[in-house]
Coordinates of C-alpha atoms (C1' of nucleotides) in Angstrom, one line a residue:
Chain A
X1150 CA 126.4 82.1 107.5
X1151 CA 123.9 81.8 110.1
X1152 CA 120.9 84.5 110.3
X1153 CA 121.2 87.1 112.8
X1154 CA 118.7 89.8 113.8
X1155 CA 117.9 92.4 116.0
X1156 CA 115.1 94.5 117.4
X1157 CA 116.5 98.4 118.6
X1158 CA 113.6 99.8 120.1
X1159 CA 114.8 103.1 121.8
X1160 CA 112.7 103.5 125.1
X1161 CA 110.8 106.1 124.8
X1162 CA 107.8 104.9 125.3
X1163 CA 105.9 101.6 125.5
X1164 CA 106.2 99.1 123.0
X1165 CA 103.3 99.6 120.7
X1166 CA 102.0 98.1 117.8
X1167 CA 104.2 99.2 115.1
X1168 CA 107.2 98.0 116.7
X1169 CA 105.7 94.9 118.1
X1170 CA 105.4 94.0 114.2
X1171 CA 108.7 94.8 113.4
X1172 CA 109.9 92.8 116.3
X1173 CA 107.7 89.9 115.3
X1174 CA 109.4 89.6 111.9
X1175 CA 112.7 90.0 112.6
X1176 CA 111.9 86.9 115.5
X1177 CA 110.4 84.7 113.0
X1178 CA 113.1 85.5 110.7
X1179 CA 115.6 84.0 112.9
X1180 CA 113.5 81.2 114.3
X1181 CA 112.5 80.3 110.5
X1182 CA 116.4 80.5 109.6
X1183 CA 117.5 78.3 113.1
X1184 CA 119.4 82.0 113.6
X1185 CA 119.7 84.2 116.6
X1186 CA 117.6 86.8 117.6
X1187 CA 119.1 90.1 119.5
X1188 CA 117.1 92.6 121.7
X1189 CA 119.3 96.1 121.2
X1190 CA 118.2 99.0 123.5
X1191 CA 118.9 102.1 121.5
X1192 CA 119.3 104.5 124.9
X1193 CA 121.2 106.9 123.9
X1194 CA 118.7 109.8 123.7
X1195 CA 119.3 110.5 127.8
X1196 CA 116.9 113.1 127.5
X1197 CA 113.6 111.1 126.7
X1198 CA 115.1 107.1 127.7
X1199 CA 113.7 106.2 130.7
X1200 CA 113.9 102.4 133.0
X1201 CA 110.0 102.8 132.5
X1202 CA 109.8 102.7 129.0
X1203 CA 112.6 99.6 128.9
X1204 CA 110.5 98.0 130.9
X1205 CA 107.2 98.3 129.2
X1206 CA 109.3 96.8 126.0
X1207 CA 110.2 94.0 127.7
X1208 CA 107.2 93.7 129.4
X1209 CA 105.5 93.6 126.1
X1210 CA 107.6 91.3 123.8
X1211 CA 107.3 88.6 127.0
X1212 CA 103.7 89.1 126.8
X1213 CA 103.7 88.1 122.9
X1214 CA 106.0 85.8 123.4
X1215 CA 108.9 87.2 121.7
X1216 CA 112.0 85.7 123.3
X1217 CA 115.7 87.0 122.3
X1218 CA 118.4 85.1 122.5
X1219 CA 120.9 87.7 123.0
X1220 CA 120.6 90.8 125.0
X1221 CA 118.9 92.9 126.0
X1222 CA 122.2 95.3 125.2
X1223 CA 122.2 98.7 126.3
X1224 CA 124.2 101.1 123.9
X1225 CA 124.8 103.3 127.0
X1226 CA 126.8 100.4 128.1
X1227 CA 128.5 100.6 125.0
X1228 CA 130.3 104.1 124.9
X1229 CA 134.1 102.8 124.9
X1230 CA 133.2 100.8 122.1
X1231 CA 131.8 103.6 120.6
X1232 CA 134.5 106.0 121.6
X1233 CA 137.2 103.5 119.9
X1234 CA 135.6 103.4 117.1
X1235 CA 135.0 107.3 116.9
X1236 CA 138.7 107.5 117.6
X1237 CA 140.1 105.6 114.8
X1238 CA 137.9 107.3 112.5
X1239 CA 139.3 110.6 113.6
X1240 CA 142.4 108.8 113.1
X1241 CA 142.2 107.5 109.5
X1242 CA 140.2 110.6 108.3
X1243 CA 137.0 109.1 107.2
X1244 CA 135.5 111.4 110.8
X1245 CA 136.3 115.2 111.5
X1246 CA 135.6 117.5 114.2
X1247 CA 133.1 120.3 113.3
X1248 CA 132.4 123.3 115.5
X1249 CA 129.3 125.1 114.0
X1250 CA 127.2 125.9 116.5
X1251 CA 124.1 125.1 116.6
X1252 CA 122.4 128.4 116.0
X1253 CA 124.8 128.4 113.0
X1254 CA 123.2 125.2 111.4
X1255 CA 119.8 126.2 112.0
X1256 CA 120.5 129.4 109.8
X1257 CA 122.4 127.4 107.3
X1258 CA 119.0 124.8 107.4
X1259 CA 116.6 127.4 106.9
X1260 CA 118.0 129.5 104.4
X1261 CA 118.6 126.5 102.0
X1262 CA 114.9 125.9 103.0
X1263 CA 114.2 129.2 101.7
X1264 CA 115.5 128.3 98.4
X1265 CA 114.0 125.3 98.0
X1266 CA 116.8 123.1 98.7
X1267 CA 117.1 120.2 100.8
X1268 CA 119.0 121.4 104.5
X1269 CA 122.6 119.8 104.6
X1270 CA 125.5 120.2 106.2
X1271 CA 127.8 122.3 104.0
X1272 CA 131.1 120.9 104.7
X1273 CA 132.1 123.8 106.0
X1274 CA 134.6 122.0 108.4
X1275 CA 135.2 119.3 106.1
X1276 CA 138.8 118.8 105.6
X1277 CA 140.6 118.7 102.6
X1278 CA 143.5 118.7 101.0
X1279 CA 144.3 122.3 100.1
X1280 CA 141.6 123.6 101.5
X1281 CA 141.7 126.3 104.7
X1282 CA 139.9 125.4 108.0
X1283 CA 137.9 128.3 109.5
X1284 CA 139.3 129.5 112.8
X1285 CA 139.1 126.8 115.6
X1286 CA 136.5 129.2 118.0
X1287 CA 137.3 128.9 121.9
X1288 CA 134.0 128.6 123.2
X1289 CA 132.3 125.8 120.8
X1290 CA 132.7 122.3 121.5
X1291 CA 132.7 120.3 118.5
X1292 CA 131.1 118.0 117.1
X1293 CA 132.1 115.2 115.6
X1294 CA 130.8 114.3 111.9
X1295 CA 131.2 111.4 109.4
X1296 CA 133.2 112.3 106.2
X1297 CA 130.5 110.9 103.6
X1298 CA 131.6 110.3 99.5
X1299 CA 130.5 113.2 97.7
X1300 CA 130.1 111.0 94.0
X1301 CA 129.1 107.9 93.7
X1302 CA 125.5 106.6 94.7
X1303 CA 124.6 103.7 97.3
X1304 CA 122.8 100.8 96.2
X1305 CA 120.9 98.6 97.7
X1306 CA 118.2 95.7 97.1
X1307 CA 115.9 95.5 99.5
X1308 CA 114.3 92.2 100.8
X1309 CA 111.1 94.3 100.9
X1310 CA 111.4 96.9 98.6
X1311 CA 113.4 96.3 96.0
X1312 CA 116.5 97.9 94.9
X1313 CA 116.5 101.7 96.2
X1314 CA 119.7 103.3 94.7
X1315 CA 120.1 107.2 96.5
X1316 CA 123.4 109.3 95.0
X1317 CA 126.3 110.6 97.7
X1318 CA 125.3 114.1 96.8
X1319 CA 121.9 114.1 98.5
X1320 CA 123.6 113.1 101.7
X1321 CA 125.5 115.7 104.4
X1322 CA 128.6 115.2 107.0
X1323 CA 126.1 113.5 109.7
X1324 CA 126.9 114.5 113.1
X1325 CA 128.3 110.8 114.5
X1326 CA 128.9 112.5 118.1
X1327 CA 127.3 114.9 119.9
X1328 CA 128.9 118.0 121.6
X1329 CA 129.0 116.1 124.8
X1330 CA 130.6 113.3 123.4
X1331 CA 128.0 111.0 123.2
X1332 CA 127.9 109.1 119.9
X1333 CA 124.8 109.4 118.0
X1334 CA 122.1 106.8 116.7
X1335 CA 123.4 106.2 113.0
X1336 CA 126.7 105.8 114.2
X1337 CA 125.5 103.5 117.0
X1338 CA 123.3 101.4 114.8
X1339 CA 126.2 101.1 112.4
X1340 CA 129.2 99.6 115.1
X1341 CA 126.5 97.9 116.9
X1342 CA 125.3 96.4 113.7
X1343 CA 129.0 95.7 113.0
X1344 CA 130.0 94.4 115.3
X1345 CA 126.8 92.0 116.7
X1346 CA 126.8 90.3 113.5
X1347 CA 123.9 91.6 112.3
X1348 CA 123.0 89.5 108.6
X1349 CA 119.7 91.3 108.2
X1350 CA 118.3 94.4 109.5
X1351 CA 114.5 93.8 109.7
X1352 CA 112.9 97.7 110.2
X1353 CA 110.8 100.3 109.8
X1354 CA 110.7 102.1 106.4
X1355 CA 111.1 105.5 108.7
X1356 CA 115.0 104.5 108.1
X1357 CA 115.0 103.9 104.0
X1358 CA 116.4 107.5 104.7
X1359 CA 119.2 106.6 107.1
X1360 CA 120.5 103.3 105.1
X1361 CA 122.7 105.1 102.5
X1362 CA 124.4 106.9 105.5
X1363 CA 124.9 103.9 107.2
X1364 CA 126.2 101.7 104.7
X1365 CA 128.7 104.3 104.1
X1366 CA 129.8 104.5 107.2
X1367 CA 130.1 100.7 107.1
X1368 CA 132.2 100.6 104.4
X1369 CA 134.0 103.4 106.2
X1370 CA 134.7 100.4 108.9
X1371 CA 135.8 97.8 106.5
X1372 CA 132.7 96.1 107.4
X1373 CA 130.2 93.9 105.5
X1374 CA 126.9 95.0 104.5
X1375 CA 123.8 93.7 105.8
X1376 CA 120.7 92.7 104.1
X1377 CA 117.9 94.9 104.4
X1378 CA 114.1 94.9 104.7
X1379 CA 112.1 98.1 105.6
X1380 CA 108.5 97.3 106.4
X1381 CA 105.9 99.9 105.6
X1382 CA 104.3 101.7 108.6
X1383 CA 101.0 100.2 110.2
X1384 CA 98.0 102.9 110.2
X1385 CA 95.8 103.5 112.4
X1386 CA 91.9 102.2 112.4
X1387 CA 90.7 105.1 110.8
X1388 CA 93.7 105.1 108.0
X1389 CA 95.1 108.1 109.9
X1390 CA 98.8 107.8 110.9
X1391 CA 99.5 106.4 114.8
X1392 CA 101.1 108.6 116.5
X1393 CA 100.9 109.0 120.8
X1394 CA 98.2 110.9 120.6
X1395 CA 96.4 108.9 117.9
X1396 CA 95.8 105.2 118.5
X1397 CA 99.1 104.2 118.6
X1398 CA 98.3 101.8 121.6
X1399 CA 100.8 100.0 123.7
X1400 CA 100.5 96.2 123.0
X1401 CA 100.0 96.0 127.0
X1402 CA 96.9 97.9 126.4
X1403 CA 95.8 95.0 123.8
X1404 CA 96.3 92.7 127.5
X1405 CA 94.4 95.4 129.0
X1406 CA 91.1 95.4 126.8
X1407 CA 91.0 91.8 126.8
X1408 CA 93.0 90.2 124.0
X1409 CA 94.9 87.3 123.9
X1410 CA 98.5 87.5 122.9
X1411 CA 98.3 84.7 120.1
X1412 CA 95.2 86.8 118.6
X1413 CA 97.0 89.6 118.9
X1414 CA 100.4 88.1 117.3
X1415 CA 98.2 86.1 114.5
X1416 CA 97.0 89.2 113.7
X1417 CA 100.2 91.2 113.4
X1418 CA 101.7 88.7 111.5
X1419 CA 99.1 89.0 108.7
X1420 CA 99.0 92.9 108.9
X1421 CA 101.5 93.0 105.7
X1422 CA 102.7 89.5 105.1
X1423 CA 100.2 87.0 103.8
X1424 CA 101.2 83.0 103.3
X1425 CA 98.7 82.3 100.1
X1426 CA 95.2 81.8 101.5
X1427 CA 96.1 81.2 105.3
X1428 CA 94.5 83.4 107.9
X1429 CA 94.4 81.5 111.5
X1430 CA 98.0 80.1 112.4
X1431 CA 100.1 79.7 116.2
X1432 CA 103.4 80.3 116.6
X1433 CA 105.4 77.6 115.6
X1434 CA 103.5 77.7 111.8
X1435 CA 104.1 81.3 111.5
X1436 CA 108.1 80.5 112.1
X1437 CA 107.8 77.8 109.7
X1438 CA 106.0 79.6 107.1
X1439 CA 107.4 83.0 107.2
X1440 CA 109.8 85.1 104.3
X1441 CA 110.7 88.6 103.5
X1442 CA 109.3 87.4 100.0
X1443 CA 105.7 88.1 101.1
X1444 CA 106.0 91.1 102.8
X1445 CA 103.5 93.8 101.3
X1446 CA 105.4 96.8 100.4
X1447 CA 102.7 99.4 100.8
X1448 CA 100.6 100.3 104.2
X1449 CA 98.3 98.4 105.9
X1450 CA 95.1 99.7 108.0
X1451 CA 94.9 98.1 111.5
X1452 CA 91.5 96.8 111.5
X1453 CA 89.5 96.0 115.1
X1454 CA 86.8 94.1 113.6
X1455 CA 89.3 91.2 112.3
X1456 CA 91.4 91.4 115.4
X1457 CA 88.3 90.7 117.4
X1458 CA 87.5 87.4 114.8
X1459 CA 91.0 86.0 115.7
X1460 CA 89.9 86.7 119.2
X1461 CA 87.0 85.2 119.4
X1462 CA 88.7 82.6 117.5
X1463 CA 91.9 81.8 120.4
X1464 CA 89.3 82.3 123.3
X1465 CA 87.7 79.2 121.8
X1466 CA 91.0 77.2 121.7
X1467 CA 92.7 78.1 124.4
X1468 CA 93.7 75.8 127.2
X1469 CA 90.3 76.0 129.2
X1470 CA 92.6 76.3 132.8
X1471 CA 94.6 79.6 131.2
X1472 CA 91.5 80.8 130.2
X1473 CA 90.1 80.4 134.3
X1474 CA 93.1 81.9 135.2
X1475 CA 92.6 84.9 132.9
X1476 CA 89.1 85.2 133.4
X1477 CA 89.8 84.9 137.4
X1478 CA 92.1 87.6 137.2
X1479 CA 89.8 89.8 135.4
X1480 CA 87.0 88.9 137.8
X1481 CA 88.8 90.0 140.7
X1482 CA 90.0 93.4 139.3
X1483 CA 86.6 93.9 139.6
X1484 CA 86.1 93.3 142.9
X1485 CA 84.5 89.8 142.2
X1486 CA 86.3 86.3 143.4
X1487 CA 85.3 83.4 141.9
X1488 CA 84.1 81.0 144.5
X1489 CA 84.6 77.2 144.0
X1490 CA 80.6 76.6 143.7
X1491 CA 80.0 77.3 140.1
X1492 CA 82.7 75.6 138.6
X1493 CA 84.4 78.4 136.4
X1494 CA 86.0 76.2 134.0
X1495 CA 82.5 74.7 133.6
X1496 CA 81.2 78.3 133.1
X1497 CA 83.7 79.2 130.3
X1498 CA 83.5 75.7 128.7
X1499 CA 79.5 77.3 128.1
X1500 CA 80.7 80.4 127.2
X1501 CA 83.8 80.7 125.6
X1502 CA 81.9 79.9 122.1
X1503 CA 80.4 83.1 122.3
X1504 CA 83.2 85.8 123.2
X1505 CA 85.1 87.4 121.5
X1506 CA 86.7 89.5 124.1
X1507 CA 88.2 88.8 127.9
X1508 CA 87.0 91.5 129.5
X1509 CA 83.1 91.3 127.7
X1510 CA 83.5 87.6 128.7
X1511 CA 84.2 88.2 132.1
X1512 CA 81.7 91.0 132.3
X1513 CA 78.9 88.1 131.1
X1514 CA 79.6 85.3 133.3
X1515 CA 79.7 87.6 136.5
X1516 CA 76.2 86.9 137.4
X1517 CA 77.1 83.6 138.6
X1518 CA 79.3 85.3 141.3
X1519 CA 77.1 88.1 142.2
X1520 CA 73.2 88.9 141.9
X1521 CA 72.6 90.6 139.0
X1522 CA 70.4 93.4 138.7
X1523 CA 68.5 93.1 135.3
X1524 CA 67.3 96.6 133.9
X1525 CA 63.6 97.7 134.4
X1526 CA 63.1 97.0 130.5
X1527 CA 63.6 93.8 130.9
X1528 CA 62.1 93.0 134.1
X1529 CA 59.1 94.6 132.4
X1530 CA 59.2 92.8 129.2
X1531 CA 59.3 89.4 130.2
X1532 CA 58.4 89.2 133.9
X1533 CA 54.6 89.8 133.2
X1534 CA 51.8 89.9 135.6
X1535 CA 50.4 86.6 133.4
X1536 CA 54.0 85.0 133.7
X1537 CA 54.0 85.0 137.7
X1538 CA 51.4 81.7 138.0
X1539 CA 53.9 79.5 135.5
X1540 CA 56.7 80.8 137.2
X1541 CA 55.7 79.6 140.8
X1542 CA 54.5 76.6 139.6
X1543 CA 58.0 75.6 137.8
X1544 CA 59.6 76.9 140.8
X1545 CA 58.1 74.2 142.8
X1546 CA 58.8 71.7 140.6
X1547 CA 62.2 72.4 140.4
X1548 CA 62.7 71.9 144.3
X1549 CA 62.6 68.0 144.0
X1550 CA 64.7 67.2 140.5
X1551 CA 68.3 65.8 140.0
X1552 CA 69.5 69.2 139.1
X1553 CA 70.6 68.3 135.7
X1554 CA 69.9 70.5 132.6
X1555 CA 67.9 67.6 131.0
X1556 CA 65.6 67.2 134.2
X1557 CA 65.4 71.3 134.2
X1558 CA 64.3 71.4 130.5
X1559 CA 61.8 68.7 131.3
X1560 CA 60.3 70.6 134.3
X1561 CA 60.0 73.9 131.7
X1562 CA 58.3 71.9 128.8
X1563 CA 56.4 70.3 131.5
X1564 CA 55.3 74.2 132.5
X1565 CA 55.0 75.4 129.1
X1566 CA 52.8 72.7 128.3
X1567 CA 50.4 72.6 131.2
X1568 CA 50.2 76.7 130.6
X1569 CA 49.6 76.3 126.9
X1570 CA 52.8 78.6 126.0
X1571 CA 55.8 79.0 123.8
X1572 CA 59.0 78.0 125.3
X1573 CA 60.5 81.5 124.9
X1574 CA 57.6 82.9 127.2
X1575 CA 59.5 80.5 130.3
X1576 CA 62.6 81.5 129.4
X1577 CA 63.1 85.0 129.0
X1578 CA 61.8 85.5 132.1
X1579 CA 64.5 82.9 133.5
X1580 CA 66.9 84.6 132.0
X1581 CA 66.3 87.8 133.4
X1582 CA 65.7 86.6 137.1
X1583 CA 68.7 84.5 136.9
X1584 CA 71.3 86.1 134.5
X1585 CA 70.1 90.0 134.6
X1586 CA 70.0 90.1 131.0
X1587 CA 67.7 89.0 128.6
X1588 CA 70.7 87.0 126.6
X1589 CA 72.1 83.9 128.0
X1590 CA 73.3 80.9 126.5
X1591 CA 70.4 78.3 127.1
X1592 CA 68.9 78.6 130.3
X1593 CA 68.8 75.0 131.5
X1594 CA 72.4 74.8 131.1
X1595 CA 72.9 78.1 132.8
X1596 CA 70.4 76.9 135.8
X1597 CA 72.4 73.3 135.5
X1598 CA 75.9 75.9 136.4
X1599 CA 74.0 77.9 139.1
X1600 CA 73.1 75.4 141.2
X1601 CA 69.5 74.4 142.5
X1602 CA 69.6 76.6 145.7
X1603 CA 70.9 80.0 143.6
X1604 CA 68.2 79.6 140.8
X1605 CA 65.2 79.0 143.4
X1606 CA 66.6 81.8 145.1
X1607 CA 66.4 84.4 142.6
X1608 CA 63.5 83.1 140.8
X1609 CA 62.0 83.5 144.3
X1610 CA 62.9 87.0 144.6
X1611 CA 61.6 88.2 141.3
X1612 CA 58.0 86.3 142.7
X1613 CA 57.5 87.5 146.4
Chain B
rG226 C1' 110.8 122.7 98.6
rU227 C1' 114.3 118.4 97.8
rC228 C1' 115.0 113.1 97.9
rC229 C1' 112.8 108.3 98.7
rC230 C1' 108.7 104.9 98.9
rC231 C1' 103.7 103.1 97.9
rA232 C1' 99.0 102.2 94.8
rU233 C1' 93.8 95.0 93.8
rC234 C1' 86.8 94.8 97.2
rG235 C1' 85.2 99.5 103.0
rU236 C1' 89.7 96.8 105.5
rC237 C1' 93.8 92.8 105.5
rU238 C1' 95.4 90.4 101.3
rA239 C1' 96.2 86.2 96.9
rG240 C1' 98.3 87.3 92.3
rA241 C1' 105.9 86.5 89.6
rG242 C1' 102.3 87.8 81.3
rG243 C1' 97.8 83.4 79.6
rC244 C1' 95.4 79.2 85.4
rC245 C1' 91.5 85.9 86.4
rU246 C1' 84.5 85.9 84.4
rA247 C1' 90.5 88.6 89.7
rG248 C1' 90.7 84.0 94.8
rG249 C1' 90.5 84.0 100.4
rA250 C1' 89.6 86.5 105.2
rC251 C1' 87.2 90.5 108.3
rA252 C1' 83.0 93.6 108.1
rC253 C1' 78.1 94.1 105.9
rC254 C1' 73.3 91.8 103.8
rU255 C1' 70.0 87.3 103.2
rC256 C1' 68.7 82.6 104.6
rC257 C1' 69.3 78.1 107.8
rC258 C1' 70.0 76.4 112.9
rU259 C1' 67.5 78.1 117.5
rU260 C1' 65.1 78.9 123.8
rU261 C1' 67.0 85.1 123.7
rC262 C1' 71.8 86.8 122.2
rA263 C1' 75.8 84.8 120.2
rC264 C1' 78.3 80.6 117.9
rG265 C1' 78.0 77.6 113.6
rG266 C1' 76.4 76.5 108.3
rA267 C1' 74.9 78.2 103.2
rG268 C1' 74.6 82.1 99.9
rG269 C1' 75.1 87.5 98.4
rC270 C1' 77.2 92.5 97.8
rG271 C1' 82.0 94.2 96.7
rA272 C1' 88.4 95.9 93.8
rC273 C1' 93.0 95.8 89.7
rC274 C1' 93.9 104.9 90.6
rG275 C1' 94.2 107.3 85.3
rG276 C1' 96.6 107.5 80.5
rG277 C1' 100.0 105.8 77.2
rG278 C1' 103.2 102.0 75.6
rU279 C1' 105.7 96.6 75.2
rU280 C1' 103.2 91.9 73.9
rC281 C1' 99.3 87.5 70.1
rG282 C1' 97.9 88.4 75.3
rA283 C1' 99.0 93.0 81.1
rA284 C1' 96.2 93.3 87.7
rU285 C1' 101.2 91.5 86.6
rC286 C1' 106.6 94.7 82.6
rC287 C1' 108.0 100.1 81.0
rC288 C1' 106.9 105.5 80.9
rC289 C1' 104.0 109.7 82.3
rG290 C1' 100.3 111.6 85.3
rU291 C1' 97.3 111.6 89.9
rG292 C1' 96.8 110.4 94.8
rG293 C1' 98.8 108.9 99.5
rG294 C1' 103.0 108.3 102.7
rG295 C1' 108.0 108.8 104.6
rA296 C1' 112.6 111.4 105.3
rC297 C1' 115.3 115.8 105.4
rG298 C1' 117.8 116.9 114.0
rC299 C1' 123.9 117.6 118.4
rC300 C1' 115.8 112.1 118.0
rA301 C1' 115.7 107.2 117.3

RNA sequence: GUCCCCAUCGUCUAGAGGCCUAGGACACCUCCCUUUCACGGAGGCGACCGGGGUUCGAAUCCCCGUGGGGACGCCA
């Protein structure tokens, strides 16, 4: 049987990194298993789905590079399905029309609450044989609910956390439609699983809870049961649950602050599933390598500090003209165009061995496309009265060289010699005139990049 | 409250009864490299939640605690 598995976001919201996990397993799975992959949008909350949030999804699993190859289905676009199948449940009796109202239930909830009892549907409207139905009332519309076994248990053995066994009786009459007619998300999931194919739902372990229901309820359908794999939440940096309001950041954002979406990917993929000693992998060896077999089963701590190492790492190996094109882009959202004079390729070949971060990198090498102003600090630290007499003399000098960062370093040793100094006394105060900062990678290369007319320019500036 | 899940360095993890004096990675510390800051290189610090079993032998299996988390919606 060939794999098939699905990622259901609902769009509520942007994709963030919890789901962007989830969605990265359930690809690789796929990919690893020559399977298919299917993008399911679970809509059919109307209230809080919006077009935005579907976007931002999309937007966010092209950005990682997460390509379906089915879908993106809408369940909205799937009601007469849904309505069929809600039909010939009603039908063969495994469904039943409830009309407690909703005021009704919440009493019912919070009473059992009261005495320490888990809230469940009583059955109240349950039909059975020999048993009375209450009075149809006029002005309710019902619901519809799903007639769960009240013996038995459900078993299952999950690919992640083993076999979770939960008996019928701590399970209620879920409500598969809504009052309006719309068919709720466990029934949803269960046709859609159903009826896509679905061999293995890959998902968050917020839904251990919902499996027994929805096994039922595909048995109920005379369908086959699905493997399943529930993967552990991710926590925030801190160890404190994500939530919106608590660092539960869209994976957009992750394009935003200046990450590259293989760092970002690399590093999801090891946040819970380890292959033996291997840390740094691409795409292609994560497909190749990965299994449900190595999934950790407990929750992992997002940590910045390593995400930034595998940064650092893909900034360094990255195909040097999608870096430009990055860093260009970056550039000019500050307000800052890259002219063709200092090659920027040439730039970043300098200083991509140093970043660790897009946005930091971009920040760094903008002195080469607009005067910097270095602080008063370090204007005062290393431009020094005493400094001034070396500095116009290697200023000079530099007006009649091949502008080559070998002839440059000559010229300084040359100055550093006849002055009697250290090399650092030259070139901090290089630095500063010519970068704005007193860290830089070495300074003849950076003169070499900024051109003979720039550097005497600014050294000149720093002298008058 | 009820049900379910989880538990190895600060963090991510390796670990399928002897390969474990518990390995790797991030972070941190030291040293080296050096033209500043980084990068890079070499070292270092640092963990099996507790208690009982089972076994010749347990980080690994079982039980009980403890701690953490999740779920209990006409949300998904």
């Amino acid at each position: 049987m060939t794999v098939r598995t699905r990622f259901a976001p609902s769009p509520t919201g942007f994709l963030h990194i919890g789901g962007a996990r989830t969605a990265l397993f359930s690809w690789a799975y796929a990919k690893k298993h020559g399977g298919k992959f299917i993008l399911r949008i679970e809509d059919t909350d109307v209230e809080r789905s919006t077009p935005a949030a579907v976007q931002a999804i999309l937007d966010g699993m092209a950005w990682l590079g997460l390509d379906y190859d089915e879908g993106p289905f809408y369940q909205m676009q799937r009601m007469d399905t849904y309505k069929k199948v809600l039909q010939s449940m009603l039908e063969n009796g495994t469904a039943y029309h409830c009309y407690c109202s909703k005021e009704e239930l919440e009493a019912l909830r919070e009473s059992q609450m009261q005495q320490g009892l888990k809230p469940r549907y009583d059955g109240r409207w349950r039909p059975e044989a020999g048993k009375a139905l209450p009075q149809v009332p006029p002005d309710i519309q019902a619901v519809i609910r799903f007639k769960n076994p009240q013996t038995g248990s459900v078993v299952w053995d999950d690919l992640v956390k083993g076999r979770i066994e939960i008996s019928n009786t701590e399970l209620d009459d879920l409500i598969i439609a809504r009052a309006d007619g719309t068919p709720t998300y466990n029934f949803c999931v269960v046709v859609d699983d159903f009826e896509m194919g679905i061999t293995q739902v890959i998902r968050g372990d917020d839904h251990v809870n919902n499996t027994p229901r929805q096994i039922n309820m595909l048995m109920a359908l005379g369908a086959t049961i699905p493997q399943y794999a529930h993967l552990s939440m991710i926590l925030g940096d801190d160890g404190q649950k994500l939530s919106k309001r608590h660092g539960a950041v869209s994976v957009m954002q992750y394009h935003a602050d200046g990450y590259l979406p293989e760092a970002v990917l690399n590093y999801l993929a090891r946040l819970g599933w380890s292959h033996g000693d291997a840390e740094i992998f691409n795409r292609q060896q994560f497909c190749a390598w990965f299994d449900l077999d190595h999934i950790t089963p407990s929750a992992a701590q997002f940590n910045s500090e390593k995400l930034n190492w595998l940064n650092a790492h893909y900034i360094k190996e990255i195909d040097i003209n999608l870096l430009a094109s990055d860093i260009t882009e970056r550039l000019q959202a500050n307000k800052i165009a890259p002219s063709a004079a200092p090659c920027l390729n040439n730039i970043l070949a300098l200083y991509r061995e140093r970043a660790n971060n897009l946005n930091q990198l971009a920040k760094d090498i903008a002195y080469f496309y607009v005067l910097p102003t270095a602080s008063a600090e370090d204007v005062g630290k290393h431009i020094t009265p005493e400094i001034i007499p070396a500095m116009q003399t290697l200023s000079e000098k530099l007006t009649s060289i091949d502008w080559t960062a070998e002839a440059i370093h000559r010229e300084i040793n040359a100055v550093v010699t006849q002055y009697a100094l250290k090399f650092p006394k030259v070139a901090m105060p290089l630095r500063v005139m010519l970068t704005g900062t007193a860290q830089s990678p070495s300074i003849d290369q950076v003169m070499a990049l900024l051109g003979q007319k720039e550097t005497l320019t600014r050294i000149q500036s720093h002298l008058a």
